[in-house]
Short mmCIF file of C-alpha atoms in Angstrom, two decimals:
data_model
loop_
_atom_site.label_atom_id
_atom_site.label_comp_id
_atom_site.label_asym_id
_atom_site.label_seq_id
_atom_site.Cartn_x
_atom_site.Cartn_y
_atom_site.Cartn_z
CA UNK A 30 9.24 -16.54 -10.04
CA UNK A 31 8.51 -20.27 -9.64
CA UNK A 32 4.79 -19.64 -9.10
CA UNK A 33 4.21 -17.82 -12.40
CA UNK A 34 3.93 -19.21 -15.93
CA UNK A 35 5.91 -16.37 -17.49
CA UNK A 36 7.75 -13.21 -16.55
CA UNK A 37 9.47 -10.34 -18.34
CA UNK A 38 11.60 -7.76 -16.55
CA UNK A 39 13.84 -5.12 -18.03
CA UNK A 40 14.00 -1.53 -19.29
CA UNK A 41 11.28 0.50 -20.99
CA UNK A 42 10.95 3.76 -22.91
CA UNK A 43 8.19 5.64 -24.68
CA UNK A 44 8.02 8.85 -26.75
CA UNK A 45 4.53 10.12 -27.55
CA UNK A 46 3.54 13.11 -29.69
CA UNK A 47 2.13 15.13 -26.76
CA UNK A 48 3.89 18.08 -25.20
CA UNK A 49 5.32 17.54 -21.72
CA UNK A 50 3.40 16.37 -19.67
CA UNK A 51 1.15 13.97 -21.56
CA UNK A 52 -2.52 14.26 -20.48
CA UNK A 53 -2.98 10.50 -21.03
CA UNK A 54 -0.46 9.62 -18.32
CA UNK A 55 -1.78 12.15 -15.80
CA UNK A 56 -5.43 11.07 -16.29
CA UNK A 57 -5.20 7.25 -16.45
CA UNK A 58 -5.86 7.39 -20.23
CA UNK A 59 -9.13 9.34 -19.78
CA UNK A 60 -8.21 12.91 -20.85
CA UNK A 61 -7.80 13.97 -24.49
CA UNK A 62 -4.25 13.95 -25.80
CA UNK A 63 -2.75 17.08 -27.33
CA UNK A 64 -3.39 15.79 -30.86
CA UNK A 65 -6.20 14.01 -32.71
CA UNK A 66 -4.22 10.76 -32.58
CA UNK A 67 -1.77 9.54 -29.97
CA UNK A 68 1.34 8.14 -31.67
CA UNK A 69 3.74 6.35 -29.37
CA UNK A 70 6.27 3.51 -29.28
CA UNK A 71 6.25 1.24 -26.22
CA UNK A 72 9.76 -0.20 -26.30
CA UNK A 73 11.10 -2.90 -23.97
CA UNK A 74 14.43 -4.60 -23.50
CA UNK A 75 14.05 -7.83 -21.59
CA UNK A 76 16.92 -8.40 -19.17
CA UNK A 77 15.33 -11.39 -17.45
CA UNK A 78 12.52 -13.33 -19.04
CA UNK A 79 11.08 -16.83 -19.16
CA UNK A 80 7.96 -18.60 -20.37
CA UNK A 81 7.47 -22.26 -19.42
CA UNK A 82 11.20 -22.88 -19.38
CA UNK A 83 11.97 -20.87 -22.54
CA UNK A 84 14.49 -18.12 -21.74
CA UNK A 85 13.73 -14.69 -23.22
CA UNK A 86 16.70 -12.71 -21.85
CA UNK A 87 18.19 -9.96 -23.99
CA UNK A 88 15.35 -9.63 -26.50
CA UNK A 89 13.83 -6.35 -27.65
CA UNK A 90 10.08 -5.82 -28.09
CA UNK A 91 8.39 -2.70 -29.48
CA UNK A 92 4.70 -1.93 -29.85
CA UNK A 93 4.07 1.15 -31.99
CA UNK A 94 0.62 2.54 -31.18
CA UNK A 95 -1.77 4.80 -33.08
CA UNK A 96 -4.59 5.50 -30.61
CA UNK A 97 -7.61 7.80 -30.47
CA UNK A 98 -7.27 11.12 -28.69
CA UNK A 99 -8.69 9.51 -25.53
CA UNK A 100 -6.55 6.39 -25.25
CA UNK A 101 -8.87 4.74 -22.74
CA UNK A 102 -11.56 4.48 -25.41
CA UNK A 103 -9.59 1.70 -27.08
CA UNK A 104 -9.47 1.06 -30.79
CA UNK A 105 -5.68 1.22 -30.86
CA UNK A 106 -3.88 0.38 -34.09
CA UNK A 107 -0.66 -1.47 -33.24
CA UNK A 108 2.42 -2.65 -35.11
CA UNK A 109 4.58 -5.21 -33.29
CA UNK A 110 8.34 -5.49 -33.70
CA UNK A 111 10.25 -8.38 -32.11
CA UNK A 112 14.00 -8.89 -31.95
CA UNK A 113 15.15 -10.91 -34.95
CA UNK A 114 17.54 -12.81 -32.66
CA UNK A 115 14.58 -14.64 -31.13
CA UNK A 116 14.63 -18.28 -32.24
CA UNK A 117 11.49 -20.18 -33.18
CA UNK A 118 10.79 -21.35 -29.63
CA UNK A 119 11.17 -17.80 -28.28
CA UNK A 120 8.91 -16.40 -30.99
CA UNK A 121 6.25 -18.98 -30.18
CA UNK A 122 6.55 -18.10 -26.48
CA UNK A 123 6.31 -14.34 -26.99
CA UNK A 124 3.31 -14.44 -29.32
CA UNK A 125 0.71 -15.57 -26.73
CA UNK A 126 2.23 -13.29 -24.06
CA UNK A 127 2.05 -10.14 -26.18
CA UNK A 128 -1.43 -10.98 -27.47
CA UNK A 129 -2.72 -11.09 -23.89
CA UNK A 130 -3.70 -14.74 -24.13
CA UNK A 131 -1.50 -15.61 -21.14
CA UNK A 132 -2.77 -12.92 -18.81
CA UNK A 133 -0.96 -10.16 -16.96
CA UNK A 134 -0.63 -6.59 -18.19
CA UNK A 135 -0.71 -7.59 -21.89
CA UNK A 136 -4.22 -8.94 -21.31
CA UNK A 137 -5.33 -5.48 -20.20
CA UNK A 138 -3.59 -3.82 -23.16
CA UNK A 139 -5.28 -6.28 -25.53
CA UNK A 140 -8.68 -4.88 -24.52
CA UNK A 141 -7.59 -1.51 -25.96
CA UNK A 142 -6.30 -2.82 -29.29
CA UNK A 143 -8.67 -2.70 -32.24
CA UNK A 144 -6.26 -3.67 -35.02
CA UNK A 145 -2.84 -5.32 -35.17
CA UNK A 146 -1.40 -4.28 -38.51
CA UNK A 147 1.46 -6.78 -38.44
CA UNK A 148 4.37 -8.44 -36.67
CA UNK A 149 7.95 -8.02 -37.88
CA UNK A 150 11.16 -9.67 -36.70
CA UNK A 151 13.82 -6.99 -36.98
CA UNK A 152 17.19 -5.97 -35.54
CA UNK A 153 16.52 -3.97 -32.36
CA UNK A 154 19.17 -2.02 -30.47
CA UNK A 155 18.40 -0.70 -26.99
CA UNK A 156 20.90 1.64 -25.33
CA UNK A 157 20.91 2.91 -21.74
CA UNK A 158 23.27 5.57 -20.41
CA UNK A 159 22.71 7.73 -17.32
CA UNK A 160 19.37 9.52 -17.87
CA UNK A 161 19.10 8.61 -21.56
CA UNK A 162 17.42 5.63 -23.23
CA UNK A 163 17.46 4.88 -26.95
CA UNK A 164 15.90 2.24 -29.17
CA UNK A 165 16.57 1.83 -32.88
CA UNK A 166 15.39 -0.38 -35.71
CA UNK A 167 17.48 0.38 -38.80
CA UNK A 168 15.46 1.98 -41.57
CA UNK A 169 12.26 2.09 -39.50
CA UNK A 170 12.58 3.91 -36.17
CA UNK A 171 14.92 5.80 -33.88
CA UNK A 172 13.75 7.06 -30.48
CA UNK A 173 15.90 8.63 -27.78
CA UNK A 174 14.59 10.18 -24.56
CA UNK A 175 16.51 12.01 -21.85
CA UNK A 176 15.30 12.81 -18.35
CA UNK A 177 14.18 16.38 -17.63
CA UNK A 178 15.77 18.07 -14.63
CA UNK A 179 16.07 21.47 -13.06
CA UNK A 180 19.65 22.75 -12.64
CA UNK A 181 21.59 20.70 -10.09
CA UNK A 182 18.53 18.53 -9.38
CA UNK A 183 17.52 14.90 -9.97
CA UNK A 184 15.38 13.94 -12.94
CA UNK A 185 11.78 15.03 -12.40
CA UNK A 186 9.32 12.22 -11.66
CA UNK A 187 5.57 11.81 -11.51
CA UNK A 188 4.18 9.38 -8.95
CA UNK A 189 0.91 7.59 -8.17
CA UNK A 190 -0.03 7.32 -11.84
CA UNK A 191 -1.85 4.54 -13.67
CA UNK A 192 0.53 3.21 -16.32
CA UNK A 193 1.19 -0.27 -17.74
CA UNK A 194 4.83 -0.12 -16.61
CA UNK A 195 4.39 1.14 -13.06
CA UNK A 196 3.09 3.84 -10.76
CA UNK A 197 6.00 6.29 -11.04
CA UNK A 198 7.68 7.64 -14.15
CA UNK A 199 10.69 9.85 -14.80
CA UNK A 200 9.77 12.81 -17.00
CA UNK A 201 11.74 12.87 -20.25
CA UNK A 202 11.94 14.66 -23.59
CA UNK A 203 12.93 13.07 -26.88
CA UNK A 204 16.01 14.23 -28.74
CA UNK A 205 15.19 11.86 -31.60
CA UNK A 206 11.71 10.51 -32.31
CA UNK A 207 11.28 9.20 -35.84
CA UNK A 208 9.20 6.34 -37.21
CA UNK A 209 8.59 5.40 -40.83
CA UNK A 210 7.35 2.01 -42.01
CA UNK A 211 6.31 2.17 -45.68
CA UNK A 212 4.83 -1.33 -45.46
CA UNK A 213 2.09 0.12 -43.28
CA UNK A 214 2.00 3.59 -44.88
CA UNK A 215 2.73 5.02 -41.46
CA UNK A 216 5.23 7.65 -40.32
CA UNK A 217 5.60 10.32 -37.64
CA UNK A 218 8.20 12.48 -35.90
CA UNK A 219 7.95 12.95 -32.13
CA UNK A 220 11.30 14.73 -31.70
CA UNK A 221 11.15 17.16 -28.78
CA UNK A 222 7.98 15.68 -27.37
CA UNK A 223 7.00 13.87 -24.17
CA UNK A 224 8.88 10.77 -23.06
CA UNK A 225 9.19 8.40 -20.13
CA UNK A 226 11.45 5.52 -19.14
CA UNK A 227 11.74 3.10 -16.26
CA UNK A 228 12.38 -0.50 -15.30
CA UNK A 229 9.38 -2.77 -15.79
CA UNK A 230 8.22 -6.17 -14.51
CA UNK A 231 5.38 -8.15 -16.06
CA UNK A 232 4.28 -11.64 -15.09
CA UNK A 233 1.31 -13.97 -14.90
#
């Protein structure tokens, strides 16, 4: 990693409001979603991270997205939640990374964002157990996804997809999928809907 300015690696989960499978994932964001708006958390737990000597290990980051039916059209509305354990130096390091100012995958995502409604520093808990991933922010959100499998078979996967986290994704379904932030007048329930999880690696 010595030849990059920053890197983030760790675990990821999402839980959108589409049925399984999500048309956005299987069309590189070009097909209409199942609903008029695509509502989805993009939740990350950084296991190994650094930006110009500032360590970012162990921090949680969540982008909650409200996107048009065709996500590739852009105009996303995004709320950002960052682990409250991040000290001032870590917060100052993460800001330019997540905004896309420092390149990498966030730079691509920034081209799709039309409005950032706010940034909050909150307690974030990320749990990982077998085929289940869960992220919680007390009083605001609780998302849990579990891999989908046929009897006596591995978790189903889709491969060769275009996705910000990688080209293959386990197929998952949420057992909990609630979000409610009164500060933004925004709430939804994706319980029972499409989910994915995987390891991720971003750098620039």
